[in-house]
GROMACS .gro file of C-alpha atoms in nm:
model
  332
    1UNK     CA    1   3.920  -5.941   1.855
    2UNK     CA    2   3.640  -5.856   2.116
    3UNK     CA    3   3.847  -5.546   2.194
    4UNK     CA    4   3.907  -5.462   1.827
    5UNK     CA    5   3.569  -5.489   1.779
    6UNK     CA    6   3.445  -5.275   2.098
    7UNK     CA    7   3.749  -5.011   1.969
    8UNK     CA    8   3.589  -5.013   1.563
    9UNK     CA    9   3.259  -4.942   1.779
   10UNK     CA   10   3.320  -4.626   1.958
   11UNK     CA   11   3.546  -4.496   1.666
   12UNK     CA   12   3.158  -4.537   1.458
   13UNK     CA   13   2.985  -4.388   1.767
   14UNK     CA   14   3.227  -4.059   1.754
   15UNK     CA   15   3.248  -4.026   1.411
   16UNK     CA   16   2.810  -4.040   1.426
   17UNK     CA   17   2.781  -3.820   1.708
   18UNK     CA   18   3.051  -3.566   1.548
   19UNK     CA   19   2.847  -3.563   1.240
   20UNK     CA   20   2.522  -3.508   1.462
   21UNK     CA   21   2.675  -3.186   1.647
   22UNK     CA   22   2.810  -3.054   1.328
   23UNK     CA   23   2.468  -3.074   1.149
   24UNK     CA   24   2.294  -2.942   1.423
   25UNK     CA   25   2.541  -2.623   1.429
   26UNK     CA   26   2.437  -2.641   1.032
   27UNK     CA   27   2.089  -2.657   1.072
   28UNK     CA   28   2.049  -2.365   1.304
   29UNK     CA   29   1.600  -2.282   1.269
   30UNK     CA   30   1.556  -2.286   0.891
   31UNK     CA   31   1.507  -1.852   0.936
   32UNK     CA   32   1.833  -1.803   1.121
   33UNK     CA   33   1.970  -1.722   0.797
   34UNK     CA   34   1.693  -1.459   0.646
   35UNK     CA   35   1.742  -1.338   0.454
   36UNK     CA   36   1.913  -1.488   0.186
   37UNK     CA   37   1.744  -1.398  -0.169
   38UNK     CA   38   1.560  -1.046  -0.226
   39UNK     CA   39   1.239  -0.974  -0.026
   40UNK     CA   40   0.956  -0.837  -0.236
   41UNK     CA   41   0.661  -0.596  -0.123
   42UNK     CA   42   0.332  -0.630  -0.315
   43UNK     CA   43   0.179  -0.279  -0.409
   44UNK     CA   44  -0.220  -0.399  -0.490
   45UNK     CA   45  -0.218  -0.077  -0.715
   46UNK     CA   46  -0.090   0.028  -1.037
   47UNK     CA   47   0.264   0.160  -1.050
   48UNK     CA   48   0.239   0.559  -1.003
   49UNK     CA   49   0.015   0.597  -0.685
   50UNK     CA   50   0.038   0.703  -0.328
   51UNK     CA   51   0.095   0.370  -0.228
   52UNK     CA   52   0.334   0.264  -0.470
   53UNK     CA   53   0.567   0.593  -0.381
   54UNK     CA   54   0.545   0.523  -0.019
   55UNK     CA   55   0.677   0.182  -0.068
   56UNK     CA   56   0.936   0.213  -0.351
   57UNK     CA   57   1.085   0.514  -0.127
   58UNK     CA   58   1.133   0.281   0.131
   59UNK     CA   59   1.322  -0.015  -0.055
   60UNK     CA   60   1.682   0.103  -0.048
   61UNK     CA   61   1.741   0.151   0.297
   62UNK     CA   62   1.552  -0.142   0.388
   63UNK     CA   63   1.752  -0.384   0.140
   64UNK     CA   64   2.044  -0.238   0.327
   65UNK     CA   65   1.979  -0.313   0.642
   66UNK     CA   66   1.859  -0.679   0.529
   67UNK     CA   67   2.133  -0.727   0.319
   68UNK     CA   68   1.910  -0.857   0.022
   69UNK     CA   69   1.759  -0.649  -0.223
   70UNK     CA   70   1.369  -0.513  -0.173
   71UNK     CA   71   1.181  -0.544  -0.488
   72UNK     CA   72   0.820  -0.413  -0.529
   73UNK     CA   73   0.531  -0.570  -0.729
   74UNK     CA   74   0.288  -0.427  -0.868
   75UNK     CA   75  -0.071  -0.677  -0.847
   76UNK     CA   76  -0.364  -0.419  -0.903
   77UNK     CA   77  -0.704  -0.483  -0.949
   78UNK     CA   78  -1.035  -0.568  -0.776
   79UNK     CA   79  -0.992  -0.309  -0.527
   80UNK     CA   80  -0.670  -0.469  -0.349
   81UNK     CA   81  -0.794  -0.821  -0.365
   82UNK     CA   82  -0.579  -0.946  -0.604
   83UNK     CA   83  -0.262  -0.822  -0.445
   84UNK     CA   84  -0.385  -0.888  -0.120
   85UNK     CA   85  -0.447  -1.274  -0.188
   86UNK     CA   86  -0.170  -1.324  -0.323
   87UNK     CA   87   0.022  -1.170  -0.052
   88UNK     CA   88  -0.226  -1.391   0.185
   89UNK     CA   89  -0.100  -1.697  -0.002
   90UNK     CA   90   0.197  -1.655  -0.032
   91UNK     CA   91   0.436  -1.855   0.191
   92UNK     CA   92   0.498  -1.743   0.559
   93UNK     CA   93   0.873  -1.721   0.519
   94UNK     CA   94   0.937  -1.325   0.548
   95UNK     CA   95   0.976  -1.281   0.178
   96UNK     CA   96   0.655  -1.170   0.077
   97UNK     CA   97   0.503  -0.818   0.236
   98UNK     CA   98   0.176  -0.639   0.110
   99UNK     CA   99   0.166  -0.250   0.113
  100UNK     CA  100  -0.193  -0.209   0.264
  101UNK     CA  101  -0.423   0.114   0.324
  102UNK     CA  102  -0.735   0.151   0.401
  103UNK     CA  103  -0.903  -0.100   0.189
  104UNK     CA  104  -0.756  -0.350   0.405
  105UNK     CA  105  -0.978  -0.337   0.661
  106UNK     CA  106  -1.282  -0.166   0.470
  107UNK     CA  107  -1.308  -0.467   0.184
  108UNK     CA  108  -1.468  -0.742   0.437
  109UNK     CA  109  -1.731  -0.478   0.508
  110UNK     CA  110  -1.835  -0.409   0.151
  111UNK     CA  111  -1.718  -0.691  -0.029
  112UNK     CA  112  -1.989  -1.012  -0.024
  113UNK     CA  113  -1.676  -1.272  -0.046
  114UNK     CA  114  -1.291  -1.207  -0.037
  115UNK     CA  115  -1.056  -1.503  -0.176
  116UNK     CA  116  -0.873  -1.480   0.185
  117UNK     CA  117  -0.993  -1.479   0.555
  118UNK     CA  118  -0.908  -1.145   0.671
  119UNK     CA  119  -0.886  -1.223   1.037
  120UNK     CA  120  -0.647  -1.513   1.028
  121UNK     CA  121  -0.425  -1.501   0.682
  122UNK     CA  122  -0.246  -1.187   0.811
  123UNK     CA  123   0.064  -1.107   1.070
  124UNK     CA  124   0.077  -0.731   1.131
  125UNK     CA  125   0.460  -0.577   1.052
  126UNK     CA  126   0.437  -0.226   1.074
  127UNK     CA  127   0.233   0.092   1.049
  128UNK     CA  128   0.406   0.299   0.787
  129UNK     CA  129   0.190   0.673   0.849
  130UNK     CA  130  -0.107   0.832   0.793
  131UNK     CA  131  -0.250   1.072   0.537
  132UNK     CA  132  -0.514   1.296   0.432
  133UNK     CA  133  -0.669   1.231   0.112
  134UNK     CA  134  -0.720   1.524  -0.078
  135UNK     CA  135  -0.993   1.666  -0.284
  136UNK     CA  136  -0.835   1.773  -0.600
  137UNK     CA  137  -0.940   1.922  -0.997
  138UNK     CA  138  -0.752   1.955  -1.256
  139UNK     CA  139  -0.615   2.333  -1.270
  140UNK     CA  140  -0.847   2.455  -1.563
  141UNK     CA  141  -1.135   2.310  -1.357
  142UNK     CA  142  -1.421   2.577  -1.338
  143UNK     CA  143  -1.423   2.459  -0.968
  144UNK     CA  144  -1.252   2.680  -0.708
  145UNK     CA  145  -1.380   2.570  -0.354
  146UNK     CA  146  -1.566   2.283  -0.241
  147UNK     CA  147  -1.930   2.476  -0.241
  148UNK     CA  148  -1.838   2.504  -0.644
  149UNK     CA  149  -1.831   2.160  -0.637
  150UNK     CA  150  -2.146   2.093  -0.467
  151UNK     CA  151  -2.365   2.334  -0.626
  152UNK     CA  152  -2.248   2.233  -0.987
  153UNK     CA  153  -2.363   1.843  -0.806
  154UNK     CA  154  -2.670   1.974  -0.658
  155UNK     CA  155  -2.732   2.190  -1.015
  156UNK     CA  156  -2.705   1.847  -1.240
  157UNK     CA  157  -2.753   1.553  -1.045
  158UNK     CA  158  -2.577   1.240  -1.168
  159UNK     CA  159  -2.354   1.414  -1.428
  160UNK     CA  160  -2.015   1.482  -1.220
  161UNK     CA  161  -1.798   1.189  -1.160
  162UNK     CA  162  -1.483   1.122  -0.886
  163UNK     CA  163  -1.183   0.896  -0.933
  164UNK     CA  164  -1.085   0.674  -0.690
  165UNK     CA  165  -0.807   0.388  -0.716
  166UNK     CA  166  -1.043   0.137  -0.684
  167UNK     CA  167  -1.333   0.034  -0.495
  168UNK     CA  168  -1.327   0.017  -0.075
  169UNK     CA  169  -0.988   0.252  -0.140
  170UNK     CA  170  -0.992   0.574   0.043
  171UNK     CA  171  -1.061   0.754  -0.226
  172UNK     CA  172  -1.425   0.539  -0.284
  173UNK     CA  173  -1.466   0.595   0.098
  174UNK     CA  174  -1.388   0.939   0.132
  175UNK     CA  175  -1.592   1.034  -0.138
  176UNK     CA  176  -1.905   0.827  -0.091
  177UNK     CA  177  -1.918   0.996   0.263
  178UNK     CA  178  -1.887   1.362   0.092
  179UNK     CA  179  -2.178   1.304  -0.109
  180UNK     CA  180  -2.349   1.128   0.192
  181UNK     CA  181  -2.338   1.447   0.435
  182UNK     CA  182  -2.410   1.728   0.131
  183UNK     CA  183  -2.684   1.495  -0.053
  184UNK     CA  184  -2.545   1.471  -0.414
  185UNK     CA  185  -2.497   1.236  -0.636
  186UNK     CA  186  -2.135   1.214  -0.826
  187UNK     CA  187  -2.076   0.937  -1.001
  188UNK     CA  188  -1.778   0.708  -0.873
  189UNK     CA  189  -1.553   0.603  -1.136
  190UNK     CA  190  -1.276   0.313  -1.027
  191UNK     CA  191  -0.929   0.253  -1.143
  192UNK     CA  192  -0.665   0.021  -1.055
  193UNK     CA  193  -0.486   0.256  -0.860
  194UNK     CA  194  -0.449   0.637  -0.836
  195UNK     CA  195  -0.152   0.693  -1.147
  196UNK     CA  196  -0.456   0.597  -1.441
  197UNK     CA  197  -0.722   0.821  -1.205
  198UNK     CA  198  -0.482   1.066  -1.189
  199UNK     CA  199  -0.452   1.043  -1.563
  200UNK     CA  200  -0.776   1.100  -1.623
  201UNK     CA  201  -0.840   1.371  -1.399
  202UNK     CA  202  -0.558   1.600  -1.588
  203UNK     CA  203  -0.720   1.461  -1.933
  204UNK     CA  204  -1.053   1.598  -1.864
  205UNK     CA  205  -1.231   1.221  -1.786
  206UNK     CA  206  -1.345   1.275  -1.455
  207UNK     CA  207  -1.432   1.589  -1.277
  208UNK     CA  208  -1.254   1.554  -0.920
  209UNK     CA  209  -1.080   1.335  -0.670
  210UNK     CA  210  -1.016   1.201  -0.352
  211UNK     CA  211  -0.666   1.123  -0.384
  212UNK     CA  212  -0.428   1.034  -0.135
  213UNK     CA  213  -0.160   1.368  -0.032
  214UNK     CA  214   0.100   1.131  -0.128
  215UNK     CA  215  -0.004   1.078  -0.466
  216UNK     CA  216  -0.078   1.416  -0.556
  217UNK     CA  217   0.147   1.688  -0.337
  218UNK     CA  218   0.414   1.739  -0.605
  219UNK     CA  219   0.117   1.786  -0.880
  220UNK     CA  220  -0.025   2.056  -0.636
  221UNK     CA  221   0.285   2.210  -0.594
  222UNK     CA  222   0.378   2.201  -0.961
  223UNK     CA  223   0.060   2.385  -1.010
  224UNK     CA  224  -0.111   2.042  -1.217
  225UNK     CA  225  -0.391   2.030  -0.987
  226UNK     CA  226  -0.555   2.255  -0.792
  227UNK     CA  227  -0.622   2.135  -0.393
  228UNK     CA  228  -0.972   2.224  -0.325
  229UNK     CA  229  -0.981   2.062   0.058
  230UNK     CA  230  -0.802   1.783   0.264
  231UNK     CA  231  -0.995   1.531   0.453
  232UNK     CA  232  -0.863   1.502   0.804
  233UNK     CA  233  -0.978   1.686   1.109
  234UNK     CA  234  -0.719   1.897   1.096
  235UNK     CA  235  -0.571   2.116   0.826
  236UNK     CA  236  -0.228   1.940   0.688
  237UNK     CA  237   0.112   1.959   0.791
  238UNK     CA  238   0.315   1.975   0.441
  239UNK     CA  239   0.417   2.280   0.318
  240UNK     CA  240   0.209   2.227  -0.017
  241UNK     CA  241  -0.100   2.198   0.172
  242UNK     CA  242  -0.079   2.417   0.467
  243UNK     CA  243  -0.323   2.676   0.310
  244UNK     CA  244  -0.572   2.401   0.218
  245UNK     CA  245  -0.887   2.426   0.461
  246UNK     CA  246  -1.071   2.090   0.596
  247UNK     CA  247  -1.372   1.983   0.389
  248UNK     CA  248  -1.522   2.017   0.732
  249UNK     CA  249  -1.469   2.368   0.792
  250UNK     CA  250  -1.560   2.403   0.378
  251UNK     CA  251  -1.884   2.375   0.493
  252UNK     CA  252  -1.964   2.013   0.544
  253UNK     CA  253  -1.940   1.965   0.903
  254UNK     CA  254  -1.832   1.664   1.083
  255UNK     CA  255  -1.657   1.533   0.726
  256UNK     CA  256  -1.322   1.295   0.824
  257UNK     CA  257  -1.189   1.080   0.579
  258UNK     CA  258  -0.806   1.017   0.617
  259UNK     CA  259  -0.582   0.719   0.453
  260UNK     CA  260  -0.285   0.520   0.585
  261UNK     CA  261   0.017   0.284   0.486
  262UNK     CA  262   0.088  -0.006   0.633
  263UNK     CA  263   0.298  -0.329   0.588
  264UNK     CA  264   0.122  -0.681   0.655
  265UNK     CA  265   0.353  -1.045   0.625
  266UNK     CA  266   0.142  -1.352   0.606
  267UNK     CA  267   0.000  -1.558   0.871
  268UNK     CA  268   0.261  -1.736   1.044
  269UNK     CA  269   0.550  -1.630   0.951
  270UNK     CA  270   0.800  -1.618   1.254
  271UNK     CA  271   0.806  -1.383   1.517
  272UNK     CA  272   1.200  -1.296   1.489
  273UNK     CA  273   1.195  -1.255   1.147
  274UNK     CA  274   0.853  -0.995   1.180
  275UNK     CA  275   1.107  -0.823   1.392
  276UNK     CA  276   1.384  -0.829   1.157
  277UNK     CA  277   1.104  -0.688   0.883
  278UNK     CA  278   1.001  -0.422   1.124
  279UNK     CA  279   1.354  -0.316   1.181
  280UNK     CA  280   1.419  -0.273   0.893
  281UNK     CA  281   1.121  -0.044   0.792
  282UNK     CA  282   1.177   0.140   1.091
  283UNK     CA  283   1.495   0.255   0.989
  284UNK     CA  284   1.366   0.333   0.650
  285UNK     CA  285   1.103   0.572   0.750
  286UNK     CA  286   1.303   0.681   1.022
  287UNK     CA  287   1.569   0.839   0.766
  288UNK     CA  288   1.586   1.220   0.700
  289UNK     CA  289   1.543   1.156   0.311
  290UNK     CA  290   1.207   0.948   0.399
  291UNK     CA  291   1.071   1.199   0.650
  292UNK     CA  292   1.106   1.484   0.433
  293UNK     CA  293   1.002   1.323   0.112
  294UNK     CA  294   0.735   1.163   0.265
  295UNK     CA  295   0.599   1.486   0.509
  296UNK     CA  296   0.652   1.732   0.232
  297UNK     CA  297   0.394   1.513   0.060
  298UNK     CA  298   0.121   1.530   0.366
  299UNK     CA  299   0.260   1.189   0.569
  300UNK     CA  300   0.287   1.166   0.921
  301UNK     CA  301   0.572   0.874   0.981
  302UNK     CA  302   0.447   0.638   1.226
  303UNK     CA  303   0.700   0.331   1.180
  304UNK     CA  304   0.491   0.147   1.457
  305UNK     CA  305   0.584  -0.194   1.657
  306UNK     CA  306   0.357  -0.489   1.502
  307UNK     CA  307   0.146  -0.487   1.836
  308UNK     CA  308   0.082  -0.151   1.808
  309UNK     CA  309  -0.032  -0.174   1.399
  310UNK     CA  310  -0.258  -0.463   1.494
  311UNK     CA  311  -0.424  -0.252   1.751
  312UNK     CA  312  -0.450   0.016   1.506
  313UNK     CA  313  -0.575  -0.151   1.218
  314UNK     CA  314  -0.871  -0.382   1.425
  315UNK     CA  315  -0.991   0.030   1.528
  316UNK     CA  316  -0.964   0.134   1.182
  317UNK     CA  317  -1.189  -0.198   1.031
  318UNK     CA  318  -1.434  -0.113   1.329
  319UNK     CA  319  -1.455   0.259   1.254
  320UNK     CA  320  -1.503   0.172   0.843
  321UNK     CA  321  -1.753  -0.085   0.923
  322UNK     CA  322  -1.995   0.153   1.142
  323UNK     CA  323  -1.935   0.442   0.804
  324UNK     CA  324  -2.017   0.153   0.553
  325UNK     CA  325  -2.328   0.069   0.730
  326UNK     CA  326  -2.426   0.404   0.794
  327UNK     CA  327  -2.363   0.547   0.445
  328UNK     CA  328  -2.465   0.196   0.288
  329UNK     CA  329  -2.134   0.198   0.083
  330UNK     CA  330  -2.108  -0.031  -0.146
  331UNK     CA  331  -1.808  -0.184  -0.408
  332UNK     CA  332  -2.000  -0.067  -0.718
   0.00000   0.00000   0.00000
């Protein structure tokens, strides 16, 4: 009986420590398996934009390589906040993404209180490109050059008005510092992203903008709006803008105002599966049908490590910050 009973024993104590090898195979770390339901990208603008075209080009070769569909969702408002927190809350599992620009790192500056710590509710994924912005008017504008455009400011102070896609956006940035270094005062009209401000700018609402190349190089090239300037340093690469001279060399001298794209997880989420993320954007915007698409448009293609974005974008807050204080740009 004492042997029965050892024997009945160390059947038990097989049959337990089976069952314990099996579930560990089972329970491989919970992210082993990501992912395994669609991964969605918040756009903090309205459906239309720059931002929104950069990421919705991206989603089908992404999904592919992840095996799970890439859905985007549109949160705009509050000049990126309200996407932005609720990418920042959002749980740190690799599902959620936010599509950031510029506003990213210029809202801490000019906003008295975000909903989200900037610094810490953030992991870095990858630098999608950079852009100019580009000064634009609708094509029956009176306004052929940027000097029109800043003598009919300088001739009736107050009355002209630029778009932007909402406040601390490049747009807001780009043209606060425009009237900054040629002393005028247009009036800055906000949207929730650049489709409704570009809208408005073909109706006739507001006189110009500071829209992002990728939001507006198939309306210049369809002859919708007329490019007056890009922003950058440098004169563009695409093929619609090539003529386009620098507001700089327009006659406002030392003028640089460029945009970017870039994806951000939250805070925490784990490191192999910001690689598997970063992969997979990589070989998104690392596909012929991106590059043109995208470069035709005025984007340079970055597709950066994470490292290398956080680097990037802790530059780009620091630059902003010293321009906000300078200019004394505000979110109004």
């Amino acid at each position: 009986m004492h042997q029965s009973l050892l024997s009945a024993r160390s059947r038990i104590a097989l049959v337990i420590a089976t069952a314990a090898v099996l579930n560990g195979l089972n329970a491989a770390p919970a992210n082993a398996a990501f992912p395994d339901k669609p991964v969605r990208i918040i756009v903090p603008f309205a459906p239309g934009g720059g931002t929104d075209l950069v990421a919705r080009s991206m989603t089908v070769v992404m999904g592919q390589e992840l095996g799970q569909p890439v859905i985007i969702d549109n949160k705009p408002g509050a000049g990126t906040l309200i996407g932005t927190d609720a990418a920042a809350k959002s749980a740190p599992d690799g599902y959620t993404m936010v599509m950031a620009t510029v506003a990213h790192v210029v809202n801490p500056s000019i906003q008295p209180k975000l909903p989200y710590n900037h610094d810490k509710d953030f992991a870095p994924v990858m630098l999608v490109g950079v852009s100019p912005n580009v000064l634009v008017v609708r094509a029956s504008s009176p306004y052929k050059s940027v000097k029109d455009v800043i003598a009919a400011a300088k001739a009736d102070p107050g009355k002209l008005s630029f778009a932007s896609q909402g406040a601390g956006t490049s747009a807001h940035l780009a043209g606060e510092l425009f009237k900054n270094l040629t002393a005028t005062n247009l009036i800055h009209v906000p949207y929730r992203g650049a489709g409704p401000a570009l809208t408005d700018l073909l109706g006739g609402q507001v006189d110009v903008m500071f829209a992002t190349a990728a939001a507006v190089g198939t309306m210049v090239d369809k002859g919708q709006l007329r490019a007056l300037a890009v922003t950058t340093a440098a004169r563009s690469n695409s093929h619609v803008l090539l003529k386009v001279p620098t507001v700089a060399e327009s006659g406002v001298p030392g003028y640089v105002a460029d945009s970017w794209y870039g994806l951000f997880a939250p805070a925490g989420t784990p490191p192999d599966v910001i690689e598997k993320l970063n992969a997979a954007a990589r070989k998104a915007v690392f596909t012929d049908a991106f590059r043109k698409k995208m470069e035709a448009e005025g984007l340079i293609v970055k597709g950066s490590s994470p490292q290398e974005f956080d680097t990037y974008a802790k530059g780009e807050e620091a630059r902003w910050r010293k321009v906000v204080k300078d200019n004394k740009i505000t979110n109004d």
